[in-house]
Amino acid sequence: MAATMKDLSRETGLGLATISKYFNGGTVRKKNQALIESAVKKLHYIPNEVARSLKTRQTRVIGVVIPELSNAFITSIISSMEDILRKHDYAVIVCDCRSDPKQEKEAVEFLLHRRVDGLINMATDPSGAHLRAALSAGVPVLLVDRLIDRLRGKVSAVVIDNISASHQAVRKLTELGHSRIGLVLGSPNLYTTSQRLTGYLNALTESGITPSDEYIRYGDYTMEGGYQAVLSLLCLKERPTALFVTNFEMTLGAMLALQHKGIRVPDDLSVIGFDKIELFGEIFSDLTLIRQPQQSIGKETALLMLDMLGNHDGISHRIVTLSTELTEGKSVRALK
Amino acid sequence: MAATMKDLSRETGLGLATISKYFNGGTVRKKNQALIESAVKKLHYIPNEVARSLKTRQTRVIGVVIPELSNAFITSIISSMEDILRKHDYAVIVCDCRSDPKQEKEAVEFLLHRRVDGLINMATDPSGAHLRAALSAGVPVLLVDRLIDRLRGKVSAVVIDNISASHQAVRKLTELGHSRIGLVLGSPNLYTTSQRLTGYLNALTESGITPSDEYIRYGDYTMEGGYQAVLSLLCLKERPTALFVTNFEMTLGAMLALQHKGIRVPDDLSVIGFDKIELFGEIFSDLTLIRQPQQSIGKETALLMLDMLGNHDGISHRIVTLSTELTEGKSVRALK
DNA sequence: TTGAAAGCGCTAACAC
DNA sequence: GTGTTAGCGCTTTCAA
């Protein structure tokens, strides 16, 4: 069986407290330090985090609940987040709930049983009901990418400024003379969907254009959804002259649909996409798009969580809003 | 503070043993059962897995160490794996070591401290040195995708039949009359690299073709690597008439290089790629490729680990080899 | 069936 | 600086 501190104590002749202090950075006599170190080697001692957790009442584990692990946008966030968290000696348990609110709730409970110190959630259930237990248990909750209105003041969050991002993209198009601008959104009841819609509507109104539902489609944030949405937009008697597609997968689908229909970008149609995924950098390098700073989102999320974990007295719930960037490509041109 | 079993005991007037038995599926009198249930509700009792782990000496946590989280092939495996594991009440701590052996070793130690019940590893260090501590601590280790020779007999593994996969692809090309077949491999010292090379060499030799190093490139399994490898192959005085690219990212890079060079596939050059990623299904739907069953890899990995965890007496180290599939597309044609 | 009590490996007063 | 000791919340003999 694995060696314990008691074994070290016996081996070195020192008391438990001394051994414990040694591991926790206390002051221990040089001689005893060496004694302990050699005993550790000899007995292959590995500290037992479980016992420590029980005593200190913190597991140094952060639970992360996301809608989908097979999603480049999400994994790039998680990747940079986990990196920082682990450097601070926090482990991350990731639960993929497959965009299913029921699974999401189970995941939260699962993590609560394991006494995670904090919860990071890209929420599937927009009502936030799944987080109630965590909140009432006093576990710090940090939302990523999607805000939940009802939880305002009770949780922290890291999001991008979706309204501005969308506004900026659409503004760009109206400035180039476009007025029939197709919008491809995600699922209707998601936070990002409604925010991006707002930005679109604002930009149009500002330019004196009356928005019409005809030009708005919901593509479910999937490639297939984007594909279908664009096909359907192309069927309008008055075709849009420009398109704004609001996430990466749908942008891929949209480009595919245009390609299949033999529509040239930007000659026949201007397109602004969303999200830049490392892997594809070069493939769609000539696409004009809104770029979210995934790296920073991950980093800010980790740091904010660390911060919440530190202020155990009065947790201050902050909302960090990161801004996006419009990357100029060659998929947009002025309306003739 | 969170309620404990002791609180339940006080609330119900029952002994700790009874409460414990209730939660662990023992036989408890109906009346007491109801008593406990209402106390749980009233006190918002949440079982403490940490305390339980300390006592039972199992954390129901599996550590997963991978080279890269932002990789669609890997996440699709993890996703299906985690799904099954969580259904069996096991949590997964994922550590992304960024293909760095040093970080990989630290990750293993990190997980060992946390007393994970098992370790799943897509190894970065081909020597397996990073797993020594786990092995000597008696923690079951399961390798995925990449075997480590020295650990044979000490660990289980789930891999695909790389030699056959590669053989099949190259065979296909030789049968169509190709003899100058470019091969784009991953990093030189990886298991999959050498296996895929072997399959290539075998297939050529079988067809009476003498393999030449000239046609072999190492592309690091990255898109950029694949891109450069193909450019370099195109510089040969005797250009290859066909290409076999051995992973997904490099296949993307290869296609991009060909496109930039204005080389038509399959008219000017036949191409067989590797890996099918859900997201891209339609985009490269006309590519002939070797398809790995990511879903099954994840599933088999989870089941095998569960199995190892069950047989605590004599762990049987098994190696599960899954087979690949050659998906016919339109990127291959007979040599004129 | 139920309860009392010991102990899993560690930390943290507290006294020396 | 160091040792003694009492738990952290749970499971699990062992008796009743």
XYZ file of C-alpha atoms in Angstrom, chain A residues 282, chain B residues 182-185 214-219 222-240 242-245 250-263 269 271:
50
model
C -5.361 29.461 -44.069
C 4.386 10.333 -51.743
C 3.928 9.596 -48.053
C 3.321 12.294 -45.496
C 3.913 11.078 -41.952
C 12.749 10.640 -51.498
C 9.020 10.209 -51.354
C 8.691 10.207 -47.604
C 8.117 13.365 -45.596
C 7.515 14.082 -41.931
C 4.823 16.677 -41.464
C 0.023 19.662 -38.292
C -1.665 21.449 -41.132
C 1.387 23.551 -41.778
C 3.541 20.435 -41.765
C 1.342 18.754 -44.318
C 1.394 21.865 -46.432
C 5.187 22.075 -46.485
C 5.623 18.357 -46.976
C 3.524 18.426 -50.101
C 5.279 21.483 -51.491
C 8.568 19.726 -51.011
C 7.308 16.557 -52.683
C 6.209 18.601 -55.663
C 9.775 19.809 -56.134
C 11.094 16.357 -56.910
C 12.366 15.906 -60.435
C 10.198 12.822 -60.652
C 7.053 14.028 -59.024
C 4.849 11.534 -57.216
C -0.139 9.883 -55.829
C -0.099 10.941 -52.192
C -0.979 9.271 -48.948
C -1.336 11.711 -46.077
C -1.962 17.271 -42.665
C -4.581 16.241 -45.174
C -6.101 19.692 -44.941
C -2.673 21.230 -45.392
C -1.946 18.980 -48.326
C -5.163 19.879 -50.111
C -4.433 23.516 -49.551
C -0.926 23.198 -50.996
C -2.241 21.434 -54.057
C -4.878 24.076 -54.507
C -2.316 26.861 -54.251
C -0.128 25.156 -56.777
C -3.031 24.719 -59.131
C -2.759 20.960 -59.101
C -2.478 13.748 -58.685
C -4.735 11.684 -52.968
